[in-house]
Short mmCIF file of C-alpha atoms in Angstrom, two decimals:
data_model
loop_
_atom_site.label_atom_id
_atom_site.label_comp_id
_atom_site.label_asym_id
_atom_site.label_seq_id
_atom_site.Cartn_x
_atom_site.Cartn_y
_atom_site.Cartn_z
CA MET A 28 91.54 67.43 195.26
CA ASP A 29 94.72 69.22 196.35
CA SER A 30 95.87 66.02 198.00
CA PHE A 31 95.86 64.25 194.59
CA ARG A 32 97.92 66.87 192.72
CA PRO A 33 101.34 65.44 193.70
CA TYR A 34 100.27 62.05 192.38
CA VAL A 35 99.03 63.56 189.13
CA ARG A 36 102.31 65.42 188.64
CA PHE A 37 104.20 62.18 189.36
CA LEU A 38 102.21 60.22 186.81
CA LEU A 39 102.65 62.89 184.13
CA THR A 40 106.40 63.02 184.74
CA ALA A 41 106.68 59.22 184.55
CA CYS A 42 104.80 59.17 181.24
CA LEU A 43 107.05 61.84 179.73
CA ILE A 44 110.19 59.97 180.80
CA GLY A 45 108.82 56.74 179.32
CA VAL A 46 108.09 58.40 175.99
CA ALA A 47 111.58 59.86 175.92
CA LEU A 48 113.17 56.48 176.61
CA VAL A 49 111.13 54.81 173.85
CA CYS A 50 112.09 57.50 171.34
CA ALA A 51 115.77 57.27 172.27
CA ARG A 52 115.91 53.49 172.02
CA PRO A 53 117.94 52.35 168.92
CA THR A 54 115.81 50.66 166.28
CA SER A 55 116.55 47.09 165.22
CA VAL A 56 118.20 46.96 161.76
CA ARG A 57 118.35 43.75 159.74
CA ALA A 58 121.89 43.09 158.55
CA GLN A 59 122.19 43.23 154.77
CA THR A 60 125.06 42.44 152.48
CA SER A 61 126.26 45.05 150.05
CA ASP A 62 125.74 42.84 147.01
CA THR A 63 121.99 42.27 147.19
CA THR A 64 119.74 43.70 144.51
CA ALA A 65 119.79 47.49 144.70
CA VAL A 66 116.25 48.63 145.46
CA PRO A 67 115.64 51.81 147.48
CA SER A 68 114.49 51.06 151.02
CA ASP A 69 111.94 53.85 150.77
CA PRO A 70 110.91 54.50 147.15
CA ALA A 71 108.68 57.32 148.30
CA THR A 72 111.65 59.40 149.43
CA ALA A 73 114.67 58.01 147.50
CA PRO A 74 114.96 59.54 144.02
CA PRO A 75 115.17 56.97 141.20
CA ALA A 76 118.64 56.29 139.90
CA LEU A 77 120.29 54.11 137.26
CA GLN A 78 120.90 50.70 138.81
CA ALA A 79 122.48 48.90 135.83
CA GLY A 80 123.47 49.85 132.32
CA PRO A 81 122.95 51.43 129.98
CA MET A 82 123.49 48.41 127.76
CA VAL A 83 123.55 48.62 123.98
CA GLY A 84 121.47 45.89 122.36
CA TYR A 85 120.82 45.08 118.72
CA GLY A 86 121.95 47.34 115.90
CA THR A 87 121.03 47.52 112.21
CA HIS A 88 121.70 50.01 109.41
CA ARG A 89 119.19 52.50 110.79
CA THR A 90 118.08 51.25 114.20
CA ALA A 91 119.52 50.35 117.58
CA ALA A 92 118.33 49.63 121.11
CA VAL A 93 119.57 50.79 124.51
CA TRP A 94 118.55 48.93 127.69
CA VAL A 95 118.44 50.49 131.16
CA GLN A 96 117.43 49.45 134.67
CA THR A 97 116.51 52.02 137.30
CA THR A 98 116.09 51.56 141.05
CA ALA A 99 112.37 52.39 140.74
CA PRO A 100 109.98 53.18 137.88
CA ALA A 101 111.16 56.47 136.39
CA PRO A 102 111.03 58.55 133.22
CA VAL A 103 114.11 57.94 131.08
CA HIS A 104 115.29 59.43 127.80
CA LEU A 105 118.49 59.57 125.74
CA ARG A 106 120.35 62.35 124.02
CA TYR A 107 122.58 61.17 121.17
CA TRP A 108 124.70 62.48 118.29
CA SER A 109 127.05 61.25 115.58
CA VAL A 110 130.81 61.52 116.00
CA THR A 111 131.51 60.19 112.48
CA PRO A 112 132.68 62.77 109.90
CA THR A 113 130.11 62.96 107.12
CA ASP A 114 132.70 62.61 104.37
CA SER A 115 133.83 59.24 105.77
CA VAL A 116 130.42 57.63 105.31
CA THR A 117 129.91 55.73 102.07
CA THR A 118 126.36 56.92 101.56
CA ARG A 119 124.99 60.43 101.72
CA ALA A 120 123.96 61.01 105.29
CA GLY A 121 120.58 62.35 106.26
CA VAL A 122 119.98 64.60 109.21
CA ILE A 123 122.82 63.96 111.63
CA PRO A 124 121.69 64.61 115.20
CA ASP A 125 123.68 66.75 117.59
CA PRO A 126 123.75 66.68 121.41
CA ASP A 127 121.61 69.81 121.69
CA THR A 128 118.62 68.68 119.64
CA SER A 129 118.47 64.88 119.44
CA THR A 130 116.45 63.38 122.25
CA THR A 131 114.31 60.29 122.41
CA THR A 132 110.72 60.27 123.55
CA GLN A 133 110.56 59.89 127.31
CA MET A 134 109.54 56.43 128.50
CA ILE A 135 108.74 55.08 131.96
CA THR A 136 110.68 52.06 133.16
CA GLY A 137 108.68 49.08 134.43
CA ARG A 138 108.07 47.81 137.94
CA ASP A 139 111.43 46.05 137.77
CA GLY A 140 113.06 49.29 136.60
CA ILE A 141 113.74 47.91 133.12
CA GLY A 142 113.21 49.92 129.97
CA LEU A 143 114.24 49.49 126.34
CA ILE A 144 114.70 52.56 124.19
CA ARG A 145 114.51 51.84 120.46
CA LEU A 146 116.20 54.31 118.11
CA THR A 147 114.73 54.27 114.62
CA ASP A 148 116.07 57.38 112.89
CA LEU A 149 119.77 56.56 112.48
CA GLU A 150 121.87 56.85 109.34
CA PRO A 151 124.10 53.96 108.17
CA GLY A 152 127.77 53.82 109.02
CA HIS A 153 127.85 56.14 112.02
CA THR A 154 129.20 55.91 115.52
CA TYR A 155 126.96 57.72 117.98
CA ARG A 156 127.70 59.05 121.44
CA TYR A 157 124.81 59.22 123.88
CA GLN A 158 123.77 60.36 127.34
CA VAL A 159 121.14 58.91 129.67
CA PHE A 160 118.71 61.03 131.67
CA VAL A 161 116.72 59.60 134.59
CA ASP A 162 113.87 61.77 135.84
CA GLY A 163 115.39 64.71 133.97
CA SER A 164 118.88 64.37 135.48
CA LYS A 165 121.87 63.33 133.38
CA VAL A 166 123.60 60.13 134.49
CA GLU A 167 127.35 60.61 134.66
CA ARG A 168 129.59 57.76 133.59
CA PRO A 169 133.43 57.69 133.70
CA TYR A 170 133.61 55.96 130.31
CA PRO A 171 132.24 56.76 126.85
CA LEU A 172 128.72 55.67 125.94
CA GLU A 173 128.50 54.69 122.27
CA PHE A 174 126.49 52.69 119.77
CA GLN A 175 126.78 52.34 116.02
CA SER A 176 124.70 51.86 112.92
CA GLN A 177 125.94 49.26 110.47
CA ALA A 178 127.58 50.46 107.29
CA LEU A 179 125.71 50.26 103.99
CA TRP A 180 128.53 48.49 102.18
CA GLN A 181 126.43 46.32 99.86
CA TRP A 182 126.93 47.17 96.15
CA ARG A 183 129.44 49.85 97.14
CA THR A 184 132.60 48.46 98.74
CA ASP A 185 134.10 45.51 100.58
CA PRO A 186 132.48 44.51 103.86
CA PRO A 187 134.01 46.35 106.81
CA ALA A 188 136.33 44.56 109.20
CA PHE A 189 134.80 44.01 112.64
CA ASP A 190 135.36 42.21 115.93
CA VAL A 191 133.02 40.06 118.00
CA ALA A 192 133.97 39.25 121.59
CA VAL A 193 132.73 35.86 122.82
CA GLY A 194 132.26 34.41 126.28
CA SER A 195 130.13 32.17 128.48
CA CYS A 196 129.77 31.17 132.12
CA ALA A 197 129.62 34.45 134.04
CA TYR A 198 129.28 33.80 137.78
CA VAL A 199 129.05 36.71 140.25
CA ASN A 200 129.48 35.77 143.89
CA GLN A 201 126.86 36.47 146.55
CA GLY A 202 128.23 34.86 149.66
CA ILE A 203 125.04 34.47 151.66
CA TYR A 204 123.52 32.28 148.90
CA ASP A 205 126.64 30.62 147.48
CA ARG A 206 127.97 27.23 148.45
CA PRO A 207 130.41 27.26 151.39
CA GLY A 208 134.11 27.33 150.70
CA LYS A 209 136.20 29.08 148.09
CA PRO A 210 134.15 31.56 146.02
CA TYR A 211 133.24 30.08 142.65
CA GLY A 212 133.35 33.37 140.77
CA GLY A 213 136.19 35.82 140.37
CA GLU A 214 138.47 37.95 138.19
CA TYR A 215 135.63 40.24 137.16
CA GLU A 216 138.20 42.55 135.62
CA ILE A 217 137.94 40.37 132.51
CA PHE A 218 134.94 42.52 131.54
CA GLU A 219 137.07 45.67 131.77
CA THR A 220 139.68 43.95 129.60
CA ILE A 221 137.08 43.16 126.95
CA ALA A 222 135.73 46.73 127.09
CA ALA A 223 139.25 48.09 126.55
CA ALA A 224 139.56 45.94 123.40
CA ASN A 225 136.51 47.85 122.06
CA PRO A 226 134.79 45.07 120.08
CA ASP A 227 131.84 45.93 117.86
CA VAL A 228 129.72 43.11 119.32
CA MET A 229 129.73 41.03 122.50
CA LEU A 230 128.19 37.60 122.02
CA TRP A 231 127.08 35.81 125.20
CA THR A 232 126.82 32.08 124.53
CA GLY A 233 125.04 30.90 127.69
CA ASP A 234 125.25 30.67 131.48
CA ASN A 235 125.34 34.45 131.43
CA THR A 236 124.21 34.40 135.04
CA TYR A 237 123.94 31.54 137.53
CA LEU A 238 120.58 30.91 139.15
CA ARG A 239 121.07 29.39 142.62
CA GLU A 240 118.93 27.06 144.73
CA VAL A 241 117.30 30.09 146.37
CA ASP A 242 116.42 31.57 142.96
CA TRP A 243 114.83 29.09 140.59
CA ALA A 244 111.63 28.32 142.54
CA ASP A 245 110.04 31.74 141.95
CA PRO A 246 110.21 34.31 139.14
CA ALA A 247 110.76 37.11 141.68
CA THR A 248 114.00 35.61 142.99
CA MET A 249 115.08 34.67 139.48
CA ASN A 250 114.75 38.36 138.65
CA ASP A 251 116.84 39.22 141.71
CA ARG A 252 119.65 37.02 140.39
CA TYR A 253 119.57 38.58 136.94
CA ALA A 254 119.59 42.07 138.46
CA HIS A 255 122.44 41.20 140.82
CA THR A 256 124.64 40.02 137.96
CA ARG A 257 123.72 42.88 135.63
CA LYS A 258 124.75 45.63 138.09
CA LEU A 259 128.32 44.32 138.55
CA PRO A 260 130.52 47.46 138.48
CA GLU A 261 133.24 45.89 136.33
CA LEU A 262 130.67 45.06 133.67
CA GLN A 263 129.20 48.51 133.11
CA ALA A 264 131.73 49.98 130.64
CA LEU A 265 131.37 46.95 128.35
CA LEU A 266 127.59 47.21 128.49
CA GLY A 267 127.59 50.88 127.61
CA ARG A 268 129.60 50.94 124.39
CA THR A 269 129.31 47.50 122.73
CA HIS A 270 126.33 45.87 121.01
CA HIS A 271 125.21 42.79 122.96
CA TYR A 272 123.47 39.62 121.76
CA ALA A 273 122.83 36.52 123.86
CA THR A 274 121.47 33.01 124.06
CA TRP A 275 121.21 30.89 127.18
CA ASP A 276 122.19 27.58 128.70
CA ASP A 277 120.96 25.77 131.80
CA HIS A 278 122.15 28.16 134.53
CA ASP A 279 120.40 31.27 133.20
CA TYR A 280 117.32 29.17 132.35
CA GLY A 281 116.77 27.18 135.56
CA PRO A 282 118.43 24.44 137.63
CA ASN A 283 121.55 22.61 136.53
CA ASN A 284 120.95 20.51 133.40
CA SER A 285 117.33 21.69 133.21
CA ASP A 286 115.11 20.87 130.24
CA ARG A 287 111.60 21.37 128.84
CA SER A 288 110.06 19.93 132.01
CA TYR A 289 111.13 22.95 134.09
CA PRO A 290 107.80 24.34 135.35
CA LEU A 291 108.95 27.97 135.25
CA LYS A 292 110.33 27.89 131.73
CA GLY A 293 107.76 30.45 130.59
CA ALA A 294 108.82 32.83 133.34
CA ALA A 295 112.47 32.16 132.48
CA LEU A 296 111.81 33.11 128.85
CA ASP A 297 110.05 36.32 129.87
CA LEU A 298 112.94 37.20 132.17
CA PHE A 299 115.57 36.59 129.49
CA GLN A 300 113.68 38.83 127.09
CA ARG A 301 113.50 41.54 129.76
CA TYR A 302 117.26 41.56 130.42
CA TRP A 303 118.57 41.14 126.88
CA ALA A 304 117.89 43.19 123.77
CA ASN A 305 118.07 40.82 120.82
CA LEU A 306 115.94 41.96 117.90
CA THR A 307 113.85 38.77 117.76
CA TYR A 308 113.04 35.73 119.90
CA GLY A 309 111.65 32.47 118.54
CA LEU A 310 108.90 32.22 115.92
CA PRO A 311 105.26 33.31 116.13
CA ASP A 312 104.17 29.77 117.00
CA VAL A 313 107.43 28.45 118.52
CA PRO A 314 108.62 30.12 121.73
CA GLY A 315 112.26 30.32 122.71
CA VAL A 316 115.31 32.57 122.74
CA PHE A 317 116.54 31.39 119.34
CA GLY A 318 116.93 33.88 116.50
CA SER A 319 119.40 35.26 113.99
CA PHE A 320 121.07 38.56 113.23
CA THR A 321 123.45 39.83 110.58
CA TRP A 322 126.51 41.99 111.17
CA ASN A 323 128.04 43.15 107.90
CA ASP A 324 128.59 39.97 105.84
CA VAL A 325 128.25 37.47 108.70
CA GLU A 326 125.00 35.91 109.91
CA PHE A 327 124.75 34.54 113.45
CA PHE A 328 122.18 31.86 114.35
CA LEU A 329 121.49 31.78 118.10
CA MET A 330 120.12 28.42 119.22
CA ASP A 331 117.91 27.67 122.23
CA ASN A 332 119.09 24.39 123.75
CA ARG A 333 116.75 24.42 126.79
CA TYR A 334 113.14 25.37 126.16
CA HIS A 335 112.32 22.37 123.92
CA ARG A 336 114.99 20.02 125.23
CA SER A 337 114.30 16.40 126.12
CA PRO A 338 115.84 15.29 129.42
CA THR A 339 119.54 14.73 128.85
CA THR A 340 119.40 11.22 130.28
CA ALA A 341 116.33 10.16 128.26
CA PRO A 342 116.77 7.22 125.85
CA ARG A 343 118.51 8.22 122.62
CA ASP A 344 115.65 7.33 120.33
CA GLU A 345 114.32 9.20 117.31
CA ASP A 346 112.13 11.44 119.47
CA LYS A 347 114.94 12.74 121.68
CA THR A 348 115.81 16.33 120.82
CA GLN A 349 117.85 19.22 122.15
CA TRP A 350 116.31 21.93 119.98
CA GLY A 351 112.88 20.62 119.00
CA GLN A 352 111.93 19.72 115.45
CA ALA A 353 110.61 23.17 114.55
CA GLN A 354 113.80 24.91 115.65
CA VAL A 355 115.99 22.44 113.77
CA GLN A 356 113.99 23.07 110.61
CA TRP A 357 114.23 26.83 111.18
CA LEU A 358 118.02 26.55 111.45
CA ILE A 359 118.41 24.39 108.36
CA ASP A 360 116.17 26.64 106.30
CA GLY A 361 117.96 29.74 107.56
CA LEU A 362 121.38 28.34 106.70
CA THR A 363 120.11 27.28 103.28
CA SER A 364 118.77 30.71 102.35
CA SER A 365 121.55 32.77 103.92
CA THR A 366 123.93 34.59 101.57
CA ALA A 367 126.39 35.48 104.35
CA THR A 368 130.08 34.77 103.85
CA PHE A 369 130.28 33.12 107.27
CA LYS A 370 127.27 31.49 108.94
CA VAL A 371 128.02 31.18 112.65
CA VAL A 372 125.77 28.78 114.57
CA VAL A 373 125.82 29.50 118.31
CA ASN A 374 124.78 27.00 120.98
CA GLY A 375 125.13 26.74 124.75
CA GLY A 376 126.68 23.24 124.51
CA GLN A 377 129.19 21.67 122.18
CA PHE A 378 128.24 20.39 118.70
CA LEU A 379 131.06 18.16 117.47
CA ASN A 380 132.54 16.57 120.59
CA PRO A 381 131.41 12.90 120.40
CA SER A 382 131.66 12.40 124.17
CA THR A 383 128.36 11.63 125.88
CA GLU A 384 129.64 12.18 129.42
CA HIS A 385 128.54 15.82 129.46
CA GLU A 386 125.75 17.89 127.89
CA THR A 387 127.03 17.73 124.32
CA LEU A 388 124.89 17.44 121.20
CA ALA A 389 126.18 13.86 120.88
CA ARG A 390 123.59 12.90 123.51
CA PHE A 391 120.95 14.00 120.98
CA PRO A 392 122.14 12.10 117.89
CA GLY A 393 119.02 12.88 115.85
CA ASP A 394 119.55 16.64 115.99
CA ARG A 395 123.30 16.33 115.46
CA GLU A 396 123.09 14.07 112.41
CA ARG A 397 120.22 16.05 110.91
CA LEU A 398 122.26 19.27 111.06
CA LEU A 399 125.46 17.69 109.70
CA ASN A 400 123.63 15.94 106.88
CA ALA A 401 121.75 19.12 105.92
CA ILE A 402 125.02 21.06 105.63
CA ALA A 403 126.38 18.38 103.31
CA GLU A 404 123.25 17.60 101.29
CA ARG A 405 122.23 21.22 100.76
CA ASP A 406 125.75 22.41 99.88
CA ILE A 407 125.63 25.07 102.61
CA GLU A 408 128.89 26.99 102.59
CA GLY A 409 130.69 28.98 105.25
CA VAL A 410 129.34 27.28 108.40
CA VAL A 411 131.28 27.81 111.65
CA LEU A 412 130.11 26.49 115.03
CA LEU A 413 130.44 28.40 118.32
CA SER A 414 129.74 27.10 121.83
CA GLY A 415 130.43 27.62 125.54
CA ASP A 416 129.44 25.68 128.69
CA ARG A 417 132.52 23.51 129.26
CA HIS A 418 134.59 25.79 131.55
CA PHE A 419 137.54 25.34 129.23
CA SER A 420 138.22 26.54 125.69
CA GLU A 421 139.26 24.66 122.57
CA MET A 422 138.90 24.60 118.81
CA ALA A 423 137.73 21.49 116.94
CA ARG A 424 137.91 20.44 113.29
CA MET A 425 135.82 17.70 111.67
CA THR A 426 136.18 16.45 108.10
CA ALA A 427 134.41 13.76 106.11
CA ALA A 428 137.38 11.47 106.77
CA THR A 429 137.44 12.00 110.54
CA ALA A 430 133.69 12.29 111.24
CA ASP A 431 132.22 9.83 113.74
CA VAL A 432 128.98 9.66 111.75
CA ASN A 433 128.33 8.87 108.11
CA VAL A 434 128.28 12.36 106.57
CA ASP A 435 129.82 13.50 103.30
CA LEU A 436 131.16 16.93 104.27
CA ASP A 437 132.58 19.01 101.42
CA TYR A 438 134.80 21.13 103.67
CA PRO A 439 136.08 21.05 107.28
CA LEU A 440 133.64 22.01 110.01
CA TYR A 441 135.22 24.14 112.75
CA GLU A 442 133.88 24.59 116.26
CA ILE A 443 135.12 27.24 118.66
CA THR A 444 134.36 26.63 122.35
CA VAL A 445 135.05 29.53 124.74
CA SER A 446 134.54 29.29 128.52
CA PRO A 447 134.55 30.48 131.31
CA LEU A 448 134.37 34.25 131.83
CA THR A 449 134.16 34.51 135.62
CA ALA A 450 132.89 31.09 136.76
CA GLY A 451 135.32 28.46 138.00
CA ALA A 452 137.73 27.12 135.39
CA TYR A 453 137.80 23.36 134.87
CA ASP A 454 140.85 21.22 134.23
CA GLY A 455 139.83 19.58 130.98
CA SER A 456 143.25 18.18 130.14
CA GLY A 457 142.04 14.65 130.80
CA GLU A 458 139.10 14.88 128.41
CA LYS A 459 139.50 13.33 124.99
CA ASN A 460 138.06 15.09 121.97
CA PRO A 461 139.27 13.52 118.72
CA PHE A 462 138.44 16.70 116.80
CA ARG A 463 140.42 19.07 119.06
CA MET A 464 143.08 21.03 117.21
CA ASP A 465 146.54 20.81 118.73
CA GLY A 466 147.53 23.71 120.93
CA THR A 467 144.02 25.11 121.42
CA LEU A 468 143.01 23.63 124.78
CA VAL A 469 142.82 26.37 127.43
CA THR A 470 142.25 24.79 130.81
CA GLY A 471 142.38 25.93 134.41
CA GLU A 472 142.04 29.66 133.67
CA ARG A 473 139.32 32.16 132.81
CA ASN A 474 139.34 33.53 129.29
CA TYR A 475 137.38 35.09 126.45
CA GLY A 476 137.47 34.88 122.67
CA MET A 477 137.63 37.41 119.85
CA LEU A 478 136.33 36.66 116.36
CA SER A 479 137.87 39.13 113.91
CA PHE A 480 136.42 39.26 110.39
CA SER A 481 138.50 41.01 107.75
CA GLY A 482 139.69 41.02 104.16
CA PRO A 483 138.15 41.82 100.77
CA ARG A 484 134.71 40.48 99.91
CA ARG A 485 136.04 37.55 97.88
CA ASP A 486 138.70 36.56 100.40
CA ARG A 487 137.27 37.07 103.86
CA ILE A 488 139.16 35.67 106.84
CA LEU A 489 137.97 34.80 110.32
CA THR A 490 140.76 35.14 112.88
CA VAL A 491 140.04 33.48 116.22
CA THR A 492 142.04 34.53 119.28
CA VAL A 493 141.57 33.40 122.87
CA TYR A 494 142.76 35.84 125.53
CA GLY A 495 143.43 35.59 129.24
CA VAL A 496 141.85 37.75 131.92
CA ASN A 497 144.29 40.60 131.42
CA GLY A 498 144.23 40.50 127.63
CA GLU A 499 147.26 38.32 127.02
CA PRO A 500 146.81 36.24 123.82
CA ILE A 501 146.84 32.48 124.43
CA TRP A 502 146.39 31.18 120.88
CA THR A 503 145.29 32.34 117.44
CA ARG A 504 143.94 30.42 114.46
CA SER A 505 142.57 31.62 111.11
CA ILE A 506 139.82 30.28 108.84
CA ARG A 507 139.52 31.45 105.25
CA ALA A 508 136.03 31.64 103.78
CA GLN A 509 137.40 30.15 100.56
CA ASP A 510 138.21 26.98 102.50
CA LEU A 511 134.57 26.58 103.53
CA THR A 512 133.12 26.27 100.05
CA VAL A 513 131.64 23.48 97.96
CA GLU A 514 133.39 22.50 94.75
CA ASP A 515 131.27 22.71 91.58
#
């Protein structure tokens, strides 16, 4: 046996050296880009954190919603308090929360990290500051977090003045999945510019993210795209202090120019509802992202131009529709019963432009004529149209004398088109739109719009201004509510 001991010692030594070499060998790491969806590599050891948001959603006289997305499922709650002096509120305030006592019930974010906190104990006419806590730890933000409750002005005073920022076509680059060549997205600082303007509402009119070829075949990768866009650093301040409402267009629904035949439209609808915080979506028996909301004396009708849409290139017969018959009827009935001073109808694509080269409503003549005729026949006052999609901005004006269809309009119909936010800007100078107002075409540059509502109750004015990326005004036009009325 003694003769074998040297061999045994040799074998043991060799094994130990081999183990040491294996342990010292560098592990193979898959290269990752910094702009992929932020999910902890080891959720068991990485503490949950706030990935995107908070984002303020809908707001009413006494309720509001705050959206968050965490890196992993986690308990989240808010602490909030009013910063509005009690004597400046038109109605007697109830219990005004303070930062030491007002906390929401803790909720657990979902598998995708998303949670929506609904506040239901607010008092009208207040601005509230708030803090977000994830797993008991306060999330620090270098900008104020605020939401507001709408003022109870009815039967008491004139409607308050307020501002609504408007934009569409928000593309955020992700090089490994983008088309080769010059990046399509850019100038993300436009979101910081809008945040600095401190609007009451931000209205997203479609293409609020851009699903790519690698995204739209599976709900999981569609979610990745939404999450990637939502966590953009330049966007966070705007999300955290402005109320956001949205509708969609083709790029945040599915492939380019997609319609009701898209097989994942149900998943797309679920995803949109997860990432946005509108108060309502569709009707009990009619799915979609369409809905309406009121801010002071203005009612906004958000249209869904994808879920029920016929193929754009289908024959233009009586069955072809962009919105679906039920949604058209919902819009007409809503406009008819609305008592709002201005009734703003919002759509992903243009309404009035008669060109059929692009995805305008003119390619769906049944829906277009039905809406225009209803406005005229039902004496609906105060209608203003708002759209995006085109990658340029303009303002249009149609009258009974200039209309391309037989419709007896009692007042001019205005359409405001605003695009793009961060997607590529298109040179639309060669496009003819007979309803375009002189001096309003903004082409070849990114931009956003601001709708400012002001004036006494009987003489309200909508001031429309389009701004460049850095906040420089490009043009301004005004519409008086008195000019959008029907003569007795």
